[in-house]
mmCIF file of C-alpha atoms in Angstrom:
data_model
loop_
_atom_site.group_PDB
_atom_site.id
_atom_site.type_symbol
_atom_site.label_atom_id
_atom_site.label_comp_id
_atom_site.label_asym_id
_atom_site.label_seq_id
_atom_site.Cartn_x
_atom_site.Cartn_y
_atom_site.Cartn_z
ATOM 1 C CA MET A 1 -150.205 -8.078 43.299
ATOM 2 C CA ILE A 2 -153.704 -8.842 41.919
ATOM 3 C CA GLU A 3 -154.317 -9.712 38.243
ATOM 4 C CA VAL A 4 -157.851 -10.501 37.082
ATOM 5 C CA GLN A 5 -158.678 -11.379 33.469
ATOM 6 C CA ASN A 6 -162.249 -11.897 32.199
ATOM 7 C CA LEU A 7 -163.378 -13.314 35.533
ATOM 8 C CA THR A 8 -166.912 -14.705 35.293
ATOM 9 C CA ARG A 9 -169.169 -16.499 37.743
ATOM 10 C CA VAL A 10 -172.565 -17.844 36.678
ATOM 11 C CA PHE A 11 -175.035 -19.149 39.264
ATOM 12 C CA ARG A 12 -177.725 -21.660 38.258
ATOM 13 C CA THR A 13 -180.858 -21.416 40.397
ATOM 14 C CA TYR A 14 -183.987 -23.538 40.500
ATOM 15 C CA LYS A 15 -187.277 -21.727 39.757
ATOM 16 C CA LYS A 16 -189.936 -23.362 41.904
ATOM 17 C CA VAL A 17 -193.616 -23.054 41.013
ATOM 18 C CA PRO A 18 -195.616 -21.892 44.090
ATOM 19 C CA GLY A 19 -197.780 -24.328 46.037
ATOM 20 C CA PHE A 20 -197.803 -28.045 46.820
ATOM 21 C CA TRP A 21 -198.416 -29.209 43.272
ATOM 22 C CA GLY A 22 -195.701 -26.860 42.083
ATOM 23 C CA GLY A 23 -193.298 -28.753 44.343
ATOM 24 C CA VAL A 24 -194.496 -32.086 42.998
ATOM 25 C CA LYS A 25 -194.119 -30.858 39.429
ATOM 26 C CA GLY A 26 -190.590 -29.758 40.222
ATOM 27 C CA LEU A 27 -189.638 -33.336 41.062
ATOM 28 C CA PHE A 28 -190.090 -34.338 37.434
ATOM 29 C CA ASN A 29 -189.652 -31.161 35.408
ATOM 30 C CA ARG A 30 -187.394 -28.457 36.790
ATOM 31 C CA GLU A 31 -186.757 -25.029 35.344
ATOM 32 C CA PHE A 32 -183.473 -23.291 36.015
ATOM 33 C CA GLU A 33 -182.283 -19.737 35.604
ATOM 34 C CA GLU A 34 -178.675 -18.676 35.043
ATOM 35 C CA THR A 35 -177.424 -15.393 36.496
ATOM 36 C CA ALA A 36 -173.990 -13.929 35.836
ATOM 37 C CA ALA A 37 -173.000 -12.444 39.194
ATOM 38 C CA ALA A 38 -169.662 -11.433 37.683
ATOM 39 C CA LYS A 39 -169.134 -11.108 33.949
ATOM 40 C CA ASP A 40 -165.782 -10.637 32.182
ATOM 41 C CA ILE A 41 -164.271 -8.527 34.954
ATOM 42 C CA SER A 42 -160.633 -7.513 34.396
ATOM 43 C CA PHE A 43 -158.364 -5.315 36.503
ATOM 44 C CA SER A 44 -154.928 -5.232 38.099
ATOM 45 C CA ILE A 45 -153.863 -3.836 41.468
ATOM 46 C CA ALA A 46 -150.285 -3.027 42.400
ATOM 47 C CA GLU A 47 -148.702 -3.944 45.718
ATOM 48 C CA GLY A 48 -149.603 -1.468 48.458
ATOM 49 C CA GLU A 49 -152.622 0.020 46.671
ATOM 50 C CA LEU A 50 -155.851 0.671 48.563
ATOM 51 C CA VAL A 51 -158.634 0.413 45.980
ATOM 52 C CA GLY A 52 -162.362 0.974 46.430
ATOM 53 C CA PHE A 53 -164.676 -1.635 44.884
ATOM 54 C CA LEU A 54 -168.103 -0.102 44.353
ATOM 55 C CA GLY A 55 -171.489 -1.175 43.068
ATOM 56 C CA PRO A 56 -175.130 -1.488 44.122
ATOM 57 C CA ASN A 57 -176.452 -4.514 45.996
ATOM 58 C CA GLY A 58 -176.243 -7.572 43.763
ATOM 59 C CA ALA A 59 -173.603 -6.052 41.476
ATOM 60 C CA GLY A 60 -171.136 -8.895 42.113
ATOM 61 C CA LYS A 61 -168.699 -7.298 44.566
ATOM 62 C CA THR A 62 -168.825 -10.005 47.230
ATOM 63 C CA THR A 63 -168.818 -12.732 44.572
ATOM 64 C CA THR A 64 -165.606 -11.296 43.132
ATOM 65 C CA LEU A 65 -163.967 -11.122 46.555
ATOM 66 C CA LYS A 66 -164.954 -14.726 47.252
ATOM 67 C CA MET A 67 -163.405 -15.848 43.963
ATOM 68 C CA LEU A 68 -160.195 -13.982 44.812
ATOM 69 C CA SER A 69 -160.249 -15.687 48.223
ATOM 70 C CA GLY A 70 -160.785 -19.163 46.791
ATOM 71 C CA LEU A 71 -164.166 -19.596 48.503
ATOM 72 C CA ILE A 72 -165.934 -20.136 45.181
ATOM 73 C CA TYR A 73 -164.654 -21.148 41.773
ATOM 74 C CA PRO A 74 -164.957 -18.922 38.704
ATOM 75 C CA THR A 75 -167.016 -20.202 35.785
ATOM 76 C CA SER A 76 -164.394 -18.798 33.415
ATOM 77 C CA GLY A 77 -161.520 -16.354 33.379
ATOM 78 C CA THR A 78 -158.392 -16.235 35.511
ATOM 79 C CA ALA A 79 -157.239 -14.593 38.717
ATOM 80 C CA ARG A 80 -153.745 -14.363 40.194
ATOM 81 C CA VAL A 81 -152.981 -12.953 43.633
ATOM 82 C CA ALA A 82 -149.291 -12.600 44.500
ATOM 83 C CA GLY A 83 -148.616 -15.167 41.776
ATOM 84 C CA TYR A 84 -151.080 -17.739 43.145
ATOM 85 C CA ASP A 85 -154.275 -19.082 41.612
ATOM 86 C CA PRO A 86 -156.898 -18.621 44.386
ATOM 87 C CA SER A 87 -159.044 -21.481 43.082
ATOM 88 C CA LYS A 88 -156.295 -23.987 43.954
ATOM 89 C CA ARG A 89 -156.519 -23.007 47.648
ATOM 90 C CA GLU A 90 -152.862 -23.681 48.330
ATOM 91 C CA ASN A 91 -151.800 -23.349 51.963
ATOM 92 C CA ALA A 92 -149.080 -20.888 51.012
ATOM 93 C CA TYR A 93 -151.690 -18.643 49.415
ATOM 94 C CA ARG A 94 -154.101 -18.871 52.322
ATOM 95 C CA ARG A 95 -151.341 -17.593 54.599
ATOM 96 C CA LEU A 96 -150.771 -14.384 52.645
ATOM 97 C CA PHE A 97 -154.301 -12.952 52.437
ATOM 98 C CA ALA A 98 -157.193 -12.211 54.778
ATOM 99 C CA LEU A 99 -160.906 -11.707 54.143
ATOM 100 C CA VAL A 100 -163.169 -9.673 56.431
ATOM 101 C CA LEU A 101 -166.911 -9.846 55.780
ATOM 102 C CA GLY A 102 -168.777 -7.093 57.601
ATOM 103 C CA GLN A 103 -171.918 -9.214 57.948
ATOM 104 C CA LYS A 104 -170.244 -12.481 59.062
ATOM 105 C CA ASN A 105 -168.197 -13.376 62.119
ATOM 106 C CA GLN A 106 -164.990 -15.397 62.315
ATOM 107 C CA LEU A 107 -164.667 -15.074 66.108
ATOM 108 C CA TRP A 108 -166.271 -17.543 68.524
ATOM 109 C CA TRP A 109 -169.447 -15.861 69.800
ATOM 110 C CA ASP A 110 -169.340 -17.250 73.357
ATOM 111 C CA LEU A 111 -165.602 -16.817 73.985
ATOM 112 C CA PRO A 112 -163.489 -13.722 74.594
ATOM 113 C CA ALA A 113 -161.763 -12.523 71.431
ATOM 114 C CA GLN A 114 -158.398 -13.299 72.984
ATOM 115 C CA GLU A 115 -159.240 -17.025 72.969
ATOM 116 C CA SER A 116 -159.985 -16.920 69.236
ATOM 117 C CA PHE A 117 -156.730 -15.048 68.650
ATOM 118 C CA LEU A 118 -154.822 -17.879 70.337
ATOM 119 C CA LEU A 119 -156.565 -20.384 68.084
ATOM 120 C CA PHE A 120 -155.569 -18.382 64.992
ATOM 121 C CA ARG A 121 -151.996 -18.250 66.268
ATOM 122 C CA HIS A 122 -151.846 -22.064 66.199
ATOM 123 C CA ILE A 123 -153.687 -22.319 62.867
ATOM 124 C CA TYR A 124 -151.117 -20.063 61.216
ATOM 125 C CA GLY A 125 -148.190 -21.495 63.199
ATOM 126 C CA LEU A 126 -147.086 -18.094 64.497
ATOM 127 C CA PRO A 127 -144.132 -17.954 66.900
ATOM 128 C CA ALA A 128 -145.190 -16.815 70.377
ATOM 129 C CA ASP A 129 -143.052 -13.665 70.375
ATOM 130 C CA GLN A 130 -144.181 -12.601 66.889
ATOM 131 C CA TYR A 131 -147.825 -13.249 67.783
ATOM 132 C CA GLN A 132 -147.628 -11.222 71.000
ATOM 133 C CA GLN A 133 -145.841 -8.325 69.314
ATOM 134 C CA THR A 134 -148.409 -8.162 66.520
ATOM 135 C CA LEU A 135 -151.334 -8.505 68.911
ATOM 136 C CA ASP A 136 -150.048 -5.745 71.211
ATOM 137 C CA GLU A 137 -149.567 -3.419 68.263
ATOM 138 C CA LEU A 138 -153.010 -4.015 66.785
ATOM 139 C CA VAL A 139 -154.777 -3.812 70.149
ATOM 140 C CA ASP A 140 -153.152 -0.468 70.899
ATOM 141 C CA LEU A 141 -153.852 0.913 67.426
ATOM 142 C CA LEU A 142 -157.552 0.053 67.780
ATOM 143 C CA ASN A 143 -157.726 0.871 71.506
ATOM 144 C CA VAL A 144 -159.467 -2.348 72.588
ATOM 145 C CA ARG A 145 -157.068 -3.775 75.163
ATOM 146 C CA ALA A 146 -159.687 -3.506 77.933
ATOM 147 C CA LYS A 147 -162.108 -5.661 75.894
ATOM 148 C CA LEU A 148 -159.853 -8.633 75.144
ATOM 149 C CA ASN A 149 -161.349 -10.772 77.921
ATOM 150 C CA VAL A 150 -164.979 -9.846 77.224
ATOM 151 C CA MET A 151 -167.124 -12.424 75.425
ATOM 152 C CA VAL A 152 -167.636 -11.445 71.801
ATOM 153 C CA ARG A 153 -171.429 -11.506 72.086
ATOM 154 C CA GLU A 154 -171.214 -8.829 74.797
ATOM 155 C CA LEU A 155 -169.164 -6.423 72.694
ATOM 156 C CA SER A 156 -170.660 -3.518 70.800
ATOM 157 C CA LEU A 157 -170.821 -3.759 67.013
ATOM 158 C CA GLY A 158 -167.882 -1.382 66.642
ATOM 159 C CA GLU A 159 -165.789 -3.328 69.146
ATOM 160 C CA ARG A 160 -166.582 -6.625 67.388
ATOM 161 C CA MET A 161 -165.480 -5.214 64.044
ATOM 162 C CA LYS A 162 -162.191 -4.046 65.561
ATOM 163 C CA MET A 163 -161.643 -7.554 66.931
ATOM 164 C CA GLU A 164 -162.438 -9.011 63.497
ATOM 165 C CA LEU A 165 -159.764 -6.785 61.964
ATOM 166 C CA ILE A 166 -157.240 -7.913 64.568
ATOM 167 C CA ALA A 167 -158.043 -11.569 63.857
ATOM 168 C CA ALA A 168 -157.558 -10.977 60.119
ATOM 169 C CA LEU A 169 -154.225 -9.213 60.544
ATOM 170 C CA LEU A 170 -152.526 -11.399 63.156
ATOM 171 C CA HIS A 171 -150.555 -13.275 60.480
ATOM 172 C CA ARG A 172 -149.641 -9.991 58.713
ATOM 173 C CA PRO A 173 -151.252 -10.734 55.340
ATOM 174 C CA ARG A 174 -149.908 -9.085 52.203
ATOM 175 C CA VAL A 175 -153.423 -8.789 50.747
ATOM 176 C CA LEU A 176 -156.565 -7.767 52.629
ATOM 177 C CA PHE A 177 -160.095 -8.109 51.211
ATOM 178 C CA LEU A 178 -162.648 -6.009 53.099
ATOM 179 C CA ASP A 179 -166.358 -6.416 52.391
ATOM 180 C CA GLU A 180 -168.245 -3.534 54.043
ATOM 181 C CA PRO A 181 -166.162 -3.445 57.237
ATOM 182 C CA THR A 182 -168.021 -0.395 58.625
ATOM 183 C CA ILE A 183 -171.583 -1.590 57.980
ATOM 184 C CA GLY A 184 -173.885 -0.703 60.869
ATOM 185 C CA LEU A 185 -171.198 1.153 62.820
ATOM 186 C CA ASP A 186 -171.776 4.533 64.412
ATOM 187 C CA VAL A 187 -169.913 7.593 63.145
ATOM 188 C CA ILE A 188 -167.175 7.392 65.784
ATOM 189 C CA SER A 189 -166.497 3.690 65.149
ATOM 190 C CA GLN A 190 -166.480 4.245 61.385
ATOM 191 C CA LYS A 191 -163.866 6.952 61.761
ATOM 192 C CA ALA A 192 -161.733 4.784 64.051
ATOM 193 C CA VAL A 193 -161.776 1.890 61.558
ATOM 194 C CA ARG A 194 -160.971 4.229 58.646
ATOM 195 C CA ASN A 195 -158.036 5.804 60.495
ATOM 196 C CA PHE A 196 -156.710 2.369 61.388
ATOM 197 C CA LEU A 197 -156.915 1.068 57.819
ATOM 198 C CA ARG A 198 -155.234 4.182 56.428
ATOM 199 C CA ASP A 199 -152.359 3.996 58.909
ATOM 200 C CA TYR A 200 -151.964 0.228 58.517
ATOM 201 C CA ASN A 201 -151.843 0.479 54.722
ATOM 202 C CA ARG A 202 -149.194 3.199 54.831
ATOM 203 C CA ARG A 203 -147.103 1.407 57.435
ATOM 204 C CA TYR A 204 -147.034 -2.102 55.949
ATOM 205 C CA LYS A 205 -147.881 -1.465 52.271
ATOM 206 C CA THR A 206 -150.643 -4.059 52.481
ATOM 207 C CA THR A 207 -152.706 -4.329 49.300
ATOM 208 C CA ILE A 208 -156.343 -3.646 50.219
ATOM 209 C CA LEU A 209 -159.488 -4.116 48.131
ATOM 210 C CA LEU A 210 -162.376 -2.412 49.933
ATOM 211 C CA THR A 211 -166.119 -2.570 49.273
ATOM 212 C CA SER A 212 -168.409 -0.164 51.107
ATOM 213 C CA HIS A 213 -171.753 1.568 50.709
ATOM 214 C CA TYR A 214 -170.508 4.429 52.901
ATOM 215 C CA MET A 215 -168.981 6.954 50.525
ATOM 216 C CA ALA A 216 -167.065 8.545 53.409
ATOM 217 C CA ASP A 217 -165.000 5.327 53.580
ATOM 218 C CA ILE A 218 -164.145 5.565 49.895
ATOM 219 C CA LYS A 219 -163.408 9.302 49.840
ATOM 220 C CA GLU A 220 -161.112 9.155 52.849
ATOM 221 C CA LEU A 221 -159.236 5.969 51.962
ATOM 222 C CA CYS A 222 -159.150 5.417 48.207
ATOM 223 C CA ASP A 223 -157.497 7.347 45.398
ATOM 224 C CA ARG A 224 -158.669 4.756 42.878
ATOM 225 C CA VAL A 225 -162.016 3.004 42.514
ATOM 226 C CA ILE A 226 -163.394 0.130 40.461
ATOM 227 C CA VAL A 227 -167.151 0.303 39.815
ATOM 228 C CA ILE A 228 -169.206 -2.689 38.699
ATOM 229 C CA HIS A 229 -172.876 -2.844 37.778
ATOM 230 C CA LYS A 230 -174.888 -5.980 36.989
ATOM 231 C CA GLY A 231 -171.698 -8.012 37.159
ATOM 232 C CA THR A 232 -169.803 -5.864 34.641
ATOM 233 C CA LYS A 233 -167.023 -3.360 35.239
ATOM 234 C CA ILE A 234 -168.095 0.123 34.150
ATOM 235 C CA TYR A 235 -165.318 2.287 35.593
ATOM 236 C CA ASP A 236 -161.728 1.861 36.751
ATOM 237 C CA GLY A 237 -159.690 4.925 37.549
ATOM 238 C CA ALA A 238 -159.005 7.831 39.852
ATOM 239 C CA LEU A 239 -161.740 8.776 42.279
ATOM 240 C CA ALA A 240 -161.187 12.438 41.404
ATOM 241 C CA ARG A 241 -162.247 11.760 37.796
ATOM 242 C CA LEU A 242 -165.408 9.903 38.729
ATOM 243 C CA GLU A 243 -167.716 12.791 37.900
ATOM 244 C CA GLY A 244 -169.744 11.497 34.961
ATOM 245 C CA ALA A 245 -169.333 10.227 31.451
ATOM 246 C CA ASP A 246 -167.738 13.470 30.203
ATOM 247 C CA GLY A 247 -165.201 13.504 33.025
ATOM 248 C CA SER A 248 -166.006 17.108 34.001
ATOM 249 C CA ARG A 249 -165.939 18.022 37.664
ATOM 250 C CA MET A 250 -169.288 19.358 38.851
ATOM 251 C CA LYS A 251 -170.198 21.797 41.615
ATOM 252 C CA ILE A 252 -173.458 22.693 43.319
ATOM 253 C CA ILE A 253 -174.172 26.344 44.138
ATOM 254 C CA THR A 254 -176.994 26.890 46.621
ATOM 255 C CA PHE A 255 -178.146 30.411 47.444
ATOM 256 C CA LEU A 256 -180.982 32.126 49.275
ATOM 257 C CA PRO A 257 -182.113 35.437 47.768
ATOM 258 C CA ALA A 258 -182.459 38.377 50.117
ATOM 259 C CA ASP A 259 -185.862 39.996 50.495
ATOM 260 C CA GLY A 260 -186.696 42.190 47.542
ATOM 261 C CA GLY A 261 -187.950 39.945 44.771
ATOM 262 C CA ALA A 262 -184.954 40.210 42.418
ATOM 263 C CA PHE A 263 -185.159 36.460 41.732
ATOM 264 C CA PRO A 264 -188.543 35.270 40.377
ATOM 265 C CA ASP A 265 -189.565 31.657 40.976
ATOM 266 C CA THR A 266 -188.791 30.835 37.335
ATOM 267 C CA TRP A 267 -185.250 32.250 37.414
ATOM 268 C CA GLN A 268 -182.744 30.154 35.470
ATOM 269 C CA SER A 269 -178.996 30.523 35.230
ATOM 270 C CA ARG A 270 -177.447 30.867 31.787
ATOM 271 C CA HIS A 271 -174.587 28.560 32.811
ATOM 272 C CA GLY A 272 -176.141 25.597 34.612
ATOM 273 C CA ASP A 273 -179.176 23.516 35.507
ATOM 274 C CA THR A 274 -181.283 25.431 38.053
ATOM 275 C CA LYS A 275 -183.846 24.029 40.483
ATOM 276 C CA ARG A 276 -185.912 25.563 43.254
ATOM 277 C CA GLY A 277 -185.149 24.070 46.656
ATOM 278 C CA GLU A 278 -186.702 24.281 50.098
ATOM 279 C CA GLU A 279 -187.238 27.551 51.972
ATOM 280 C CA GLY A 280 -186.952 29.621 48.798
ATOM 281 C CA LYS A 281 -183.411 28.513 47.922
ATOM 282 C CA PHE A 282 -182.085 28.064 44.386
ATOM 283 C CA ILE A 283 -179.818 25.119 43.529
ATOM 284 C CA VAL A 284 -177.589 25.374 40.465
ATOM 285 C CA ARG A 285 -175.444 22.491 39.190
ATOM 286 C CA VAL A 286 -172.529 23.645 37.033
ATOM 287 C CA PRO A 287 -169.115 22.521 35.770
ATOM 288 C CA SER A 288 -166.329 23.721 38.048
ATOM 289 C CA ASP A 289 -164.939 26.054 35.374
ATOM 290 C CA LYS A 290 -168.254 27.975 35.375
ATOM 291 C CA VAL A 291 -168.386 28.632 39.124
ATOM 292 C CA VAL A 292 -166.924 32.140 38.908
ATOM 293 C CA ALA A 293 -169.189 33.135 36.014
ATOM 294 C CA ILE A 294 -172.383 31.924 37.678
ATOM 295 C CA SER A 295 -171.422 33.473 41.016
ATOM 296 C CA GLN A 296 -171.028 36.833 39.269
ATOM 297 C CA GLU A 297 -174.361 36.271 37.501
ATOM 298 C CA ILE A 298 -176.129 35.609 40.802
ATOM 299 C CA LEU A 299 -174.611 38.581 42.638
ATOM 300 C CA THR A 300 -175.341 41.025 39.804
ATOM 301 C CA THR A 301 -178.961 39.828 39.503
ATOM 302 C CA GLY A 302 -179.801 40.739 43.083
ATOM 303 C CA PRO A 303 -178.748 40.583 46.735
ATOM 304 C CA VAL A 304 -178.461 37.199 48.409
ATOM 305 C CA ALA A 305 -178.771 36.315 52.094
ATOM 306 C CA ASP A 306 -176.621 33.162 51.868
ATOM 307 C CA ILE A 307 -174.593 31.254 49.267
ATOM 308 C CA THR A 308 -172.620 27.977 49.399
ATOM 309 C CA ILE A 309 -170.467 26.163 46.828
ATOM 310 C CA GLU A 310 -169.790 22.430 47.236
ATOM 311 C CA ASP A 311 -168.889 19.308 45.269
ATOM 312 C CA VAL A 312 -171.640 17.058 43.944
ATOM 313 C CA PRO A 313 -172.027 14.236 46.523
ATOM 314 C CA LEU A 314 -170.191 11.099 45.449
ATOM 315 C CA GLU A 315 -173.366 9.076 46.037
ATOM 316 C CA ASP A 316 -175.149 11.139 43.370
ATOM 317 C CA VAL A 317 -172.270 10.808 40.912
ATOM 318 C CA ILE A 318 -172.211 7.014 41.212
ATOM 319 C CA ALA A 319 -176.021 6.759 41.052
ATOM 320 C CA GLU A 320 -175.979 8.713 37.775
ATOM 321 C CA LEU A 321 -173.266 6.406 36.463
ATOM 322 C CA PHE A 322 -175.488 3.391 37.162
ATOM 323 C CA GLU A 323 -178.489 5.029 35.486
ATOM 324 C CA LYS A 324 -176.527 5.565 32.287
ATOM 325 C CA GLN A 325 -175.768 1.855 31.916
#
C-alpha cells in the first residue's frame, strides 16, 4: 500500500544576524542553512497494517507524513501510496487517504461539528445514504452523538479529537496518517481513541501510519514500528524485538531486602547491572534468560520483603537507541 524509496526533504532557512543593522545587512548578503528533515528514508507498508512511526521532536516524522500526503514536495526520492505519487496531488489520490494532525484543526471552530461533516460530504461527493450510515456508525463507536450540535470551541479536547477522527473517516479512506492523535488527552480519552483505532483497523483493514510520543499508544496498537532519528531511519521491525542493538529482551528486577542486613549497600549481582534505588531498594537490569538465575541468587543471599519483575519501559529502550546513534 505504501512504498517509500530514499525519500529526502531538505529545508533552506535564512540565518538572520540579530539587531537592526543585522536586518539591513541581510538585505544585501544573506546566509542560509540547509537542514535535512528527512534523509534517504525507505520502507514499505502492506495493506491493513497499523505501523508506529517513532522519533524525538524534530526527527522528521511529520515531514514524512506531509510528503506522503502531498502537502510538501520531496527534495529527492520517491513515494507511492496505493499506486499514486502523492506529489502530483491527483483528486483520485486525495479521496483515498486522510491526515489527522493532533495539533491542528480541520473543523470550523465556531460551528457544530455536524455542520463541518455536511461540508465534507459535499467536498467528497458522498451519497446521502452512505454519508448518514457512515456518520451514524462512527458517532456510535466514539460515543459522541450528544455533542454533534455543540460548537467545536465548546468541546473538550478529547471530544474535539473524536470529531476530527470522524471528519477524517467519513469518506472511508484506505490509508490513514495520524500525527499524535492523543496529544494532550486525558487517560480515559486516550484509551477511547486507542480502542476505536484498533477496532476500526480490524474491521476495515485500513492502512494506518501512527506517530505518537505516548508509548501506551504504540504498545497497544502496533506490532511493527519504524524509528527515525535526525531524519534517518534507524530501526524497522517488530516492536517485540525493539530491545537494543543486540536484540536481547531485558527485564528489571526490583526488590526490597527484609530487615537483617544480608544485603550491604555495595551488593552487586553476578548476572546483571545493579543500582541502589529509593527507600533501600535494589534495581537489577538483566536479560530475560537470566531472570531465574538472579532471582535464585537474591533469595539465597537473604530474605526480601518485596520483589517485582517487569519489562524495561519502552521509553527507556527507545531513548537508549537514540543515544547509540
